[in-house]
Tab-separated table of C-alpha atoms in Angstrom:
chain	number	residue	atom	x	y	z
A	1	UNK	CA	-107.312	-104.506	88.641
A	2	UNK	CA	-108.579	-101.394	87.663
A	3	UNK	CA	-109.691	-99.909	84.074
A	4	UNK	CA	-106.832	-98.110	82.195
A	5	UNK	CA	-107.156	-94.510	82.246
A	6	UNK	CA	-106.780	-92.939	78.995
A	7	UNK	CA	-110.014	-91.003	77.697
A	8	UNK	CA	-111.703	-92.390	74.282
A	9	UNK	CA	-113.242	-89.771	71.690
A	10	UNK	CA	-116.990	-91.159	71.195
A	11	UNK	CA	-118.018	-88.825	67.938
A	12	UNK	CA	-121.637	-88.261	67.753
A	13	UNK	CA	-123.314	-87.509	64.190
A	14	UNK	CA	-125.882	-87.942	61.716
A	15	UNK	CA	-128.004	-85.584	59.592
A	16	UNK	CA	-129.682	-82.713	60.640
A	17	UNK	CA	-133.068	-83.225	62.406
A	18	UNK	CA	-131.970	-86.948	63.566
A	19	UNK	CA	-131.345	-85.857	67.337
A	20	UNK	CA	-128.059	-86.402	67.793
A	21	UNK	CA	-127.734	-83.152	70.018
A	22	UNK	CA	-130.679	-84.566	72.419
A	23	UNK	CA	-128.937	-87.450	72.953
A	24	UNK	CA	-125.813	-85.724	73.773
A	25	UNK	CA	-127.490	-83.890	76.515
A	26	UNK	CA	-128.971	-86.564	77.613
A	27	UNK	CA	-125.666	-88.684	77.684
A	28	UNK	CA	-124.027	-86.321	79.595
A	29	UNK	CA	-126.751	-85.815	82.535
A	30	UNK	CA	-126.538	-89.580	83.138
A	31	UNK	CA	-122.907	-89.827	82.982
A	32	UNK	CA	-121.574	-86.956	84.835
A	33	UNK	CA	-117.571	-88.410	84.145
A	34	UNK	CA	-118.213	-87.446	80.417
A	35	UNK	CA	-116.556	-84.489	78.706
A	36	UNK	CA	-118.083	-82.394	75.728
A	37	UNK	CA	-115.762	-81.169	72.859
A	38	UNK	CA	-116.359	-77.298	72.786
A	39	UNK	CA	-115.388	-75.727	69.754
A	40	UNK	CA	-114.313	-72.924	68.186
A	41	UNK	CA	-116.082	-70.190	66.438
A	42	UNK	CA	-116.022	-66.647	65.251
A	43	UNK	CA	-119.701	-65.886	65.546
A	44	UNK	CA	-120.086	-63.441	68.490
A	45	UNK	CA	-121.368	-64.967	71.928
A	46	UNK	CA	-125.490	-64.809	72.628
A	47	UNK	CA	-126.885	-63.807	76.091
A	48	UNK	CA	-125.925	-66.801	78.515
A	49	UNK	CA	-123.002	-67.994	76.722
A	50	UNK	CA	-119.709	-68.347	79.021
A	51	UNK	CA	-116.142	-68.405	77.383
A	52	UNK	CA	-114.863	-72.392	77.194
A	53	UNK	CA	-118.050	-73.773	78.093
A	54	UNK	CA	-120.826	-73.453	75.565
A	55	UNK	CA	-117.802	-72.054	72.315
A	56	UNK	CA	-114.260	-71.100	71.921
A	57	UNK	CA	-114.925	-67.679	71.392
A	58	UNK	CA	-112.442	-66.539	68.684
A	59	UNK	CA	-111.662	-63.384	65.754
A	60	UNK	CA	-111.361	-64.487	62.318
A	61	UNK	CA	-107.990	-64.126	62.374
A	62	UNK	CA	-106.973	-65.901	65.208
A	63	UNK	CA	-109.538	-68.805	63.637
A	64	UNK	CA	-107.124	-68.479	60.539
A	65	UNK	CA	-104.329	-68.772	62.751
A	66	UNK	CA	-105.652	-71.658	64.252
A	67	UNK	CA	-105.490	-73.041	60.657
A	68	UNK	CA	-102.057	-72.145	59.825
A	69	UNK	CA	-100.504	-73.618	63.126
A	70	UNK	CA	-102.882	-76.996	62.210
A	71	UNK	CA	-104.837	-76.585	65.587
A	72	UNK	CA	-108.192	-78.450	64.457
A	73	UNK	CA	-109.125	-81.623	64.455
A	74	UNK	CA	-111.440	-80.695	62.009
A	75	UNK	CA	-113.073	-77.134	60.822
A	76	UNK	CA	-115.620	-75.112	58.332
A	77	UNK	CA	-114.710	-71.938	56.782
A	78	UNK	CA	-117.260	-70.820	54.484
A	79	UNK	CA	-116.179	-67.135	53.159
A	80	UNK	CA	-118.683	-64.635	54.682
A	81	UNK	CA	-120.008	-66.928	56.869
A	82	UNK	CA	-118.959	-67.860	60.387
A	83	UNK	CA	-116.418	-70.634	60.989
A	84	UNK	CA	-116.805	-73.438	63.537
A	85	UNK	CA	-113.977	-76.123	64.448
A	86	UNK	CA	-112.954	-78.561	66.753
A	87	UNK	CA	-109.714	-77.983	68.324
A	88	UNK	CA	-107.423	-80.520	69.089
A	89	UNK	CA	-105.771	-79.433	72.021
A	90	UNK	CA	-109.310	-79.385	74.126
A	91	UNK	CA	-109.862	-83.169	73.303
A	92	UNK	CA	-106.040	-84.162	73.614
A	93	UNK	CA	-106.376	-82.929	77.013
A	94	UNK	CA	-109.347	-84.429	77.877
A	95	UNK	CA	-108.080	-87.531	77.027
A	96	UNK	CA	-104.845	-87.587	78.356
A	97	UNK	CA	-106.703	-86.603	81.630
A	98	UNK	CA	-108.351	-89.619	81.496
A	99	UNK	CA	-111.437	-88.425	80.207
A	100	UNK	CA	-114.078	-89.657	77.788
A	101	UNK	CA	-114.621	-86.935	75.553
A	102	UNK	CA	-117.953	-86.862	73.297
A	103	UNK	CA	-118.553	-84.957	70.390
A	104	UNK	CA	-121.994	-84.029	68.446
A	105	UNK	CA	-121.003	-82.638	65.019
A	106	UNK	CA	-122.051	-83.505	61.272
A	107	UNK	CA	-121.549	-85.970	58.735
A	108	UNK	CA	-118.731	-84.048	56.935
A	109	UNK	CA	-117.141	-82.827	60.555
A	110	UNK	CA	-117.254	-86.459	61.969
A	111	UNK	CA	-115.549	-87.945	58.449
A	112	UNK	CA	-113.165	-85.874	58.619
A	113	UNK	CA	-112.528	-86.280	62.248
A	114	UNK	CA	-111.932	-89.925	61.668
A	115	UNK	CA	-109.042	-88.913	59.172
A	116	UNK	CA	-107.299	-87.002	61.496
A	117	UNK	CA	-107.761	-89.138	64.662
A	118	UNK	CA	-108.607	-92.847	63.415
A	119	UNK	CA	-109.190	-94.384	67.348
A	120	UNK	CA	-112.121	-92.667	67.737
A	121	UNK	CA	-115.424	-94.382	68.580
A	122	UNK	CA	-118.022	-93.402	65.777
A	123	UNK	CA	-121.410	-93.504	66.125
A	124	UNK	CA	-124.094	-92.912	63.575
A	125	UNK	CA	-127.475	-91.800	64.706
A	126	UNK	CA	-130.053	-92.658	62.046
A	127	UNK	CA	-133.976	-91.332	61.988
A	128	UNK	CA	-136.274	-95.098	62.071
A	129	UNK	CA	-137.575	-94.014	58.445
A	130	UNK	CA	-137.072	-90.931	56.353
A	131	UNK	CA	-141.133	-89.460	57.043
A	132	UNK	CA	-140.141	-89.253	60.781
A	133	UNK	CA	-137.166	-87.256	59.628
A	134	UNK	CA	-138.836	-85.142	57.122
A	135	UNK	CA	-141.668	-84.306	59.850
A	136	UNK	CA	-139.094	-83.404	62.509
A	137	UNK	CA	-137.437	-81.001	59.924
A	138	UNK	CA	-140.618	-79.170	59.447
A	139	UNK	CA	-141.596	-80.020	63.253
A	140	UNK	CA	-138.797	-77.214	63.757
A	141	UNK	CA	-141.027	-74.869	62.245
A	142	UNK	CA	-138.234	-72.166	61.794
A	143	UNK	CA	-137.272	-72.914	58.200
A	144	UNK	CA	-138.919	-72.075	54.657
A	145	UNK	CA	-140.333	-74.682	52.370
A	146	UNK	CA	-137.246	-74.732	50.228
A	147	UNK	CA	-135.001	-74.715	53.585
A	148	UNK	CA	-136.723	-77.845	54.723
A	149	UNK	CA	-136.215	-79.332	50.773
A	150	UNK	CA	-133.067	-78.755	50.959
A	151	UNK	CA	-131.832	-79.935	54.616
A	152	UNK	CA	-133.408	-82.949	53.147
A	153	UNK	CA	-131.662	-83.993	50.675
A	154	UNK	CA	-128.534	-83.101	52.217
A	155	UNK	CA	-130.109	-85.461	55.030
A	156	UNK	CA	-130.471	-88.378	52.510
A	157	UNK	CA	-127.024	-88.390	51.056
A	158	UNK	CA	-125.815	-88.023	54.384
A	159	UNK	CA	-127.718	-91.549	55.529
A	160	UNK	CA	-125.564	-92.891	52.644
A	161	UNK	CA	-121.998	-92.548	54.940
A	162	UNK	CA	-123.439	-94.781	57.602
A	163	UNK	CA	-121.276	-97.787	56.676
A	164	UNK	CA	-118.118	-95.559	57.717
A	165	UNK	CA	-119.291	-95.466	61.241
A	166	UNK	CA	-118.496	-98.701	63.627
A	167	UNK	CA	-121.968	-98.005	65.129
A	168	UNK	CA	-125.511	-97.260	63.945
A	169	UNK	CA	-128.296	-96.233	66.550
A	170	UNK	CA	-131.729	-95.854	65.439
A	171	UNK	CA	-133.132	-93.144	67.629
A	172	UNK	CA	-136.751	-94.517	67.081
A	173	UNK	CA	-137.886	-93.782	70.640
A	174	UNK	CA	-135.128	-91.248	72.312
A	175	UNK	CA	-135.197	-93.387	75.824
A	176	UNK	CA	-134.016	-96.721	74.139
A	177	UNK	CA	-131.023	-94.955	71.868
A	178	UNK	CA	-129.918	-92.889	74.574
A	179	UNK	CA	-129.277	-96.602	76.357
A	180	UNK	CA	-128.138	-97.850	72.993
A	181	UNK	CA	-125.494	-95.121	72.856
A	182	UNK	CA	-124.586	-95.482	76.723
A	183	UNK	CA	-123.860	-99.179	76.084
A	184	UNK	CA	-121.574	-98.427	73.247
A	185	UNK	CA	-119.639	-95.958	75.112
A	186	UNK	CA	-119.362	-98.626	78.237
A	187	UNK	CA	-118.652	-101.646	76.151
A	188	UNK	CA	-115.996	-99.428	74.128
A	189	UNK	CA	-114.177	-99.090	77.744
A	190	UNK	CA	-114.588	-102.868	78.038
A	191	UNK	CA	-112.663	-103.488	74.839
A	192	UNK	CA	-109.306	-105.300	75.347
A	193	UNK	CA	-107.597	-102.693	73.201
A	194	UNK	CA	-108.587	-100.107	75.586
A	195	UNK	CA	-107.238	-102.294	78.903
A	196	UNK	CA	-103.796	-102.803	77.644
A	197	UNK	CA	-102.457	-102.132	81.531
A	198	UNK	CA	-105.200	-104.622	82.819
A	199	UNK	CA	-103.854	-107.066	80.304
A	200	UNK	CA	-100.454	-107.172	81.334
A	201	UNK	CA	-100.951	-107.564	84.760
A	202	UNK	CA	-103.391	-110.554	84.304
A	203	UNK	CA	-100.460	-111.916	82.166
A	204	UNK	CA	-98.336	-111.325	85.091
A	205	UNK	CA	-95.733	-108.965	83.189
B	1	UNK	CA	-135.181	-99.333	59.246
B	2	UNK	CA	-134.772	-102.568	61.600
B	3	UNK	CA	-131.787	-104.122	62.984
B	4	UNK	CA	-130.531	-107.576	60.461
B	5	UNK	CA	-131.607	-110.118	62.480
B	6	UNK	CA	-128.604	-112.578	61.877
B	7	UNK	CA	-127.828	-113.616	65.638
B	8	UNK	CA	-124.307	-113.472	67.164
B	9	UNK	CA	-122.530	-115.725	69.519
B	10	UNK	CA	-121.102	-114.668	72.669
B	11	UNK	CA	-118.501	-116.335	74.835
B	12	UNK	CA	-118.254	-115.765	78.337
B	13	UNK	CA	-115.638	-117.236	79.457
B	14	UNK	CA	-112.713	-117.146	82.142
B	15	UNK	CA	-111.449	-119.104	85.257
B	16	UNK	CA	-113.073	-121.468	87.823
B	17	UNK	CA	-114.203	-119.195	90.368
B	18	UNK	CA	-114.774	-116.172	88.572
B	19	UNK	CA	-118.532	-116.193	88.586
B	20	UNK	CA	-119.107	-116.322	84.468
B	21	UNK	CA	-122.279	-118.888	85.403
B	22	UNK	CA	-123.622	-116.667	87.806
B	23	UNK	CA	-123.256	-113.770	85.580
B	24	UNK	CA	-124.934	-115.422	82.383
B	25	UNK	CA	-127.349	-116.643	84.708
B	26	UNK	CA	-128.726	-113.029	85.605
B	27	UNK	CA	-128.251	-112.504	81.622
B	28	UNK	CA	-130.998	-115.304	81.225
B	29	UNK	CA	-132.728	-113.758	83.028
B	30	UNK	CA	-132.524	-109.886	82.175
B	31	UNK	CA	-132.799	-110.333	78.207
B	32	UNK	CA	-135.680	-112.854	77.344
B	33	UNK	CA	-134.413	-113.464	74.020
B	34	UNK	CA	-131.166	-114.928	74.783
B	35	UNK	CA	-130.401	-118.468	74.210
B	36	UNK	CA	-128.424	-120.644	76.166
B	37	UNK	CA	-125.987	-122.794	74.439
B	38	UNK	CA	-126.497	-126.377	75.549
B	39	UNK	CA	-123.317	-128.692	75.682
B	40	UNK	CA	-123.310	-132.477	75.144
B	41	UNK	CA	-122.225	-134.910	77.791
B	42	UNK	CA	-121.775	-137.926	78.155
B	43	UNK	CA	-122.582	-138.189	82.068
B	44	UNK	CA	-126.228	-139.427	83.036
B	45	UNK	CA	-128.877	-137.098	83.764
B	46	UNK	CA	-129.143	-135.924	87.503
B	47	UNK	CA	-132.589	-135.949	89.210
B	48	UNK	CA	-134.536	-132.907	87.322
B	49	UNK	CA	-132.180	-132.310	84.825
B	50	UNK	CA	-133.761	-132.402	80.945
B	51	UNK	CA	-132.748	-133.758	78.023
B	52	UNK	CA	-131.896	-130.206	75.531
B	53	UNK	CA	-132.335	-127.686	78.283
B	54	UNK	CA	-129.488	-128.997	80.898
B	55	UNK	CA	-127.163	-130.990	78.863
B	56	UNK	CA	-127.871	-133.134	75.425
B	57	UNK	CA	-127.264	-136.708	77.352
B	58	UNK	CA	-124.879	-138.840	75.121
B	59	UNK	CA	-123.515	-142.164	75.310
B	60	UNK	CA	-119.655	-142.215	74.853
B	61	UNK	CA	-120.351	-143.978	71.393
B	62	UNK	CA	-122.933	-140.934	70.112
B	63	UNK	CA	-120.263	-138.790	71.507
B	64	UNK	CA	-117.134	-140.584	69.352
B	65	UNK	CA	-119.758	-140.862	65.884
B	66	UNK	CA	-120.071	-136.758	67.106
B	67	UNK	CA	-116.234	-136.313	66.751
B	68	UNK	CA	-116.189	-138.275	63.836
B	69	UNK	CA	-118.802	-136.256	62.083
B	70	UNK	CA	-117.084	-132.794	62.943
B	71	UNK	CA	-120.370	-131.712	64.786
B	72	UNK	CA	-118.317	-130.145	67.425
B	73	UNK	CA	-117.806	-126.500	67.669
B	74	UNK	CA	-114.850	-127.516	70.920
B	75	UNK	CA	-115.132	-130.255	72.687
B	76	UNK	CA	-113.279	-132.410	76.031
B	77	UNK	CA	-112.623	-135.699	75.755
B	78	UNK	CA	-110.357	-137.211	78.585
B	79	UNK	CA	-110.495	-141.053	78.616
B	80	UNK	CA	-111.864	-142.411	81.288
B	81	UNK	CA	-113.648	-139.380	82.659
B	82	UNK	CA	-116.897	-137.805	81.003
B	83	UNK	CA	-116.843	-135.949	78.128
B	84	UNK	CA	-117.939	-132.578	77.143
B	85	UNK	CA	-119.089	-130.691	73.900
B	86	UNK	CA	-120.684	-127.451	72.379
B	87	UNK	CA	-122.464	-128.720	69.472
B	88	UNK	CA	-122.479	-126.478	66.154
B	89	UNK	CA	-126.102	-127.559	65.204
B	90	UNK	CA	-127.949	-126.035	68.305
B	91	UNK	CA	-125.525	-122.640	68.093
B	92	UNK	CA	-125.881	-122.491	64.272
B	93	UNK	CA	-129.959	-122.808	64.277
B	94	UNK	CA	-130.496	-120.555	67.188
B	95	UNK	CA	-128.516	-117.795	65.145
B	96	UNK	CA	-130.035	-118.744	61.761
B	97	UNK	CA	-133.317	-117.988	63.463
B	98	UNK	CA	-132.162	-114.689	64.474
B	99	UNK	CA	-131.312	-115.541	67.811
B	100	UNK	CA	-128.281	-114.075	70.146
B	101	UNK	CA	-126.457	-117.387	71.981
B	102	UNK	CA	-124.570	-117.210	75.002
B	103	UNK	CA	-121.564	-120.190	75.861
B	104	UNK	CA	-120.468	-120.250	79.259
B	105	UNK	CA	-116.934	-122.076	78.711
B	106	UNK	CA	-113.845	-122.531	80.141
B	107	UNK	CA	-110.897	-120.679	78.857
B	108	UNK	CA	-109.425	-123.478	76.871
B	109	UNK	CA	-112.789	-124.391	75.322
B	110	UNK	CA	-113.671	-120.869	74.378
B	111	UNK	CA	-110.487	-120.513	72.764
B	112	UNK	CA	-110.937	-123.753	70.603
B	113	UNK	CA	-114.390	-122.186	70.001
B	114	UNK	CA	-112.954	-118.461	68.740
B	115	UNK	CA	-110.636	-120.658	65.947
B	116	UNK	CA	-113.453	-122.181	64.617
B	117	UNK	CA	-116.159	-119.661	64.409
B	118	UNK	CA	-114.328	-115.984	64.257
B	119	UNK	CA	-117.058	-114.301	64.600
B	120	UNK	CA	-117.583	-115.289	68.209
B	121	UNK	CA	-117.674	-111.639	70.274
B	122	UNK	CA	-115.249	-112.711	73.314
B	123	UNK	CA	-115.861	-111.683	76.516
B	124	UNK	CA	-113.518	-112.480	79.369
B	125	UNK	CA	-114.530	-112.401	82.975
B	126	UNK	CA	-111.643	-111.380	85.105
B	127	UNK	CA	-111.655	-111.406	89.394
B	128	UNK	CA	-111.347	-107.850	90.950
B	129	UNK	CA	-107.488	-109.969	92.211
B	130	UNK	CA	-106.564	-113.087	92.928
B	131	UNK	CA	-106.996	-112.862	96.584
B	132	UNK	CA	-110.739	-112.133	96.131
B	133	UNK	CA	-110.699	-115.604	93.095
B	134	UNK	CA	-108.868	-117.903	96.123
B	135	UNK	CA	-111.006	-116.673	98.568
B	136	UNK	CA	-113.899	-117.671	96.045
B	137	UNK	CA	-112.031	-121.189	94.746
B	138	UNK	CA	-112.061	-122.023	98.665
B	139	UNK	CA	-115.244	-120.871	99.622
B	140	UNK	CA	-117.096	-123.643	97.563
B	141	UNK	CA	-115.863	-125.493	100.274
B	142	UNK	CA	-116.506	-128.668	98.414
B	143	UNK	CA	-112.658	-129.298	97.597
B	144	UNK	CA	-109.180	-130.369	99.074
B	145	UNK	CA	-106.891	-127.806	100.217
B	146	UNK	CA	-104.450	-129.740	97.239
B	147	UNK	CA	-107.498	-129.295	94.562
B	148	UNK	CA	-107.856	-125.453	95.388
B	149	UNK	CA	-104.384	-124.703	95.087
B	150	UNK	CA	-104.670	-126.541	91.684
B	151	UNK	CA	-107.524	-124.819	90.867
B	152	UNK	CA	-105.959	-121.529	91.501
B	153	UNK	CA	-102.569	-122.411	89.798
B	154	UNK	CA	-104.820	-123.000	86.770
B	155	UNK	CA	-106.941	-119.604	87.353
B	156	UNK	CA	-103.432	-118.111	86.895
B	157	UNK	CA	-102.377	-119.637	83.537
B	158	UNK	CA	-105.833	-118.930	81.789
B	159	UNK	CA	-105.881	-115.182	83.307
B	160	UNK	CA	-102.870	-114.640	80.718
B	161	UNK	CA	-105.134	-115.210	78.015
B	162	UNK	CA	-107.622	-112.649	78.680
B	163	UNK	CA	-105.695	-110.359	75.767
B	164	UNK	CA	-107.049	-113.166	73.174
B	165	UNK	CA	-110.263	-111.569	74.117
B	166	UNK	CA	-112.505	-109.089	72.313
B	167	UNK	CA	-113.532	-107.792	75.858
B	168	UNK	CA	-112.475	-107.974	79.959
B	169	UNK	CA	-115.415	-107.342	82.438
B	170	UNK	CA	-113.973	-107.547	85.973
B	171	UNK	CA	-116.169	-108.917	88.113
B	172	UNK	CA	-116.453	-106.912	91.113
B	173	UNK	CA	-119.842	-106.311	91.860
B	174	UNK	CA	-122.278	-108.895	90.102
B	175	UNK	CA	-124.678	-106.006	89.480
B	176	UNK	CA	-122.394	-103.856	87.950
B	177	UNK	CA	-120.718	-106.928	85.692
B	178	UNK	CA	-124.070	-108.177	84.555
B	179	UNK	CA	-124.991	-104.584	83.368
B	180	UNK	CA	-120.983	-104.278	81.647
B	181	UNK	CA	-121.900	-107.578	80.041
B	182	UNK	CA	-125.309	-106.798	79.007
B	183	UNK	CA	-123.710	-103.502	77.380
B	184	UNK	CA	-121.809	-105.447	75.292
B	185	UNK	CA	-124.206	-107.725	73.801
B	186	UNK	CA	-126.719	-104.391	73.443
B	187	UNK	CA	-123.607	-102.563	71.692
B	188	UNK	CA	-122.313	-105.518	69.441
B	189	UNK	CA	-125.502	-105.573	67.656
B	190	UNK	CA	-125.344	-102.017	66.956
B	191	UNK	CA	-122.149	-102.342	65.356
B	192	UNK	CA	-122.350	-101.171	61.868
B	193	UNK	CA	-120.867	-104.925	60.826
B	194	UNK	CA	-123.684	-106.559	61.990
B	195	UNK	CA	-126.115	-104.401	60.499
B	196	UNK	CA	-125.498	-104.729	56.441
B	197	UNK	CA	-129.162	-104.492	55.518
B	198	UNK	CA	-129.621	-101.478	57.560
B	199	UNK	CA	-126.375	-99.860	55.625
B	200	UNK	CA	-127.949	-100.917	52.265
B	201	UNK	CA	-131.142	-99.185	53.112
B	202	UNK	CA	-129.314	-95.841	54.167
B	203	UNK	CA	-127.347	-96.038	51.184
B	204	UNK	CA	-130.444	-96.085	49.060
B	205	UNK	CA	-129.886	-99.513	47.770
């Protein structure tokens, strides 16, 4: 009586400074079966970065391509600025392999990933009180005064989407919400909507 | 920004043989602040048992003013044999004070219990296949050939019901379905449902 085999999509998000992205890493050291969404961008690849594995390397016009033939499950395009998206086709593979796919992106990207693809898991990673998250913005040290201002109070309107998610995690100490987000993804593959196989063959059909 | 501190009720349930007591057992013992439902019966006490720790001890007229008074969350009553109840007092204080409560139940109590409290998170243990929950049902070695096969014949009808569940742990390994368990109780109280004063605080209000 084994587990069903079709991959869930755990998103990953919060405001900036909350981290969400540490987490991620550490989720997928201690769960080596997990799969990260790589996206898609047109910025050009730094020293280091490999094709597929840290972006989706991609011209601005094949990114508006991408667009046209509805290839994202979600995207930015800022004019004059480089684009980032999520493709579908990455994930939808993933998943169909059988793989749990996780994906660290922000409170606008995971909204509208929810839109487009309403089974997936999501998880809201919220700073234990808005000092903490003010010092870690400035912790980063690589941002102006008005930067910091600003990533703020994009931070604090952000906190205000929470109730969309189906979880919250506090990351208070970073140990205890990297096992708070491991037990959601577990109990998630626990759920009796995600066993429908198992089901049946308890009910002898 | 803490966690609401409303407790939930978990029901770990599924057939004789299955290993549900050993598993809420290890629970117990694992996460301190766990409480234990306690049933009411009317049976006598055995030697060491205590009144409000093993059992609520009864007398079949306490248990009948009980019925009559609604004070039952499920309850057994076969004439002639003893009777069996999970009172709503103990569940409903424990969880007023904040506390998470565990009932170990049988598959027809725990679905009695789910009608009348909705909120009940239900988890179903299931055996890794009914060879390995025989094997178990006769290894007790305390019953007829006759009363196993009853047993198991029973095992079979309540395995259908696992879909009436919120969640299906197969017990395999006890380690491994402690820790599933345990990552559903951690990951139910994250949910953002059970966290409405948390929400209100992101939100600003």
């Amino acid at each position: 009586m084994d587990n069903d085999k079709k991959g869930l999509l755990f998103v990953i998000s919060g405001p900036s400074g909350v981290g969400k992205g540490t987490i991620c890493k550490k989720l997928l050291e201690r769960r080596k079966e997990l799969k990260l969404s790589v996206s898609v961008t047109t910025r050009a690849p730094r020293p280091g970065e490999i094709e597929g594995v840290n972006y989706f390397f991609r011209s601005e016009e094949q990114f508006q391509d991408m667009i046209a033939r509805d290839e994202f499950l979600e995207y930015m395009c800022v004019f004059g600025k480089n684009h980032y998206g999520t493709p579908k086709a990455y994930v939808a593979e993933q998943r169909a392999q059988g793989n749990d796919v996780i994906l660290e992106i922000d409170v606008n990207g995971a909204l509208n990933v929810k839109k487009r693809c309403p089974d997936a898991v999501m998880i809201f990673i919220a700073p234990p009180s808005m000092e903490t998250l003010k010092k870690r913005l400035v912790g980063r040290g690589t941002e102006t005064e008005e930067a910091v201002e600003r990533r703020f109070a994009e931070a604090v309107k952000e906190l205000a989407a929470a109730g969309e998610y189906d979880y919250i995690v506090v990351n208070d100490s970073l140990d205890k919400a990297v096992k708070d987000t491991e037990s959601i993804l577990v109990s998630e593959r626990l759920h009796v909507s995600n066993n429908p196989k198992l089901i049946n063959i308890l009910k002898g059909e």
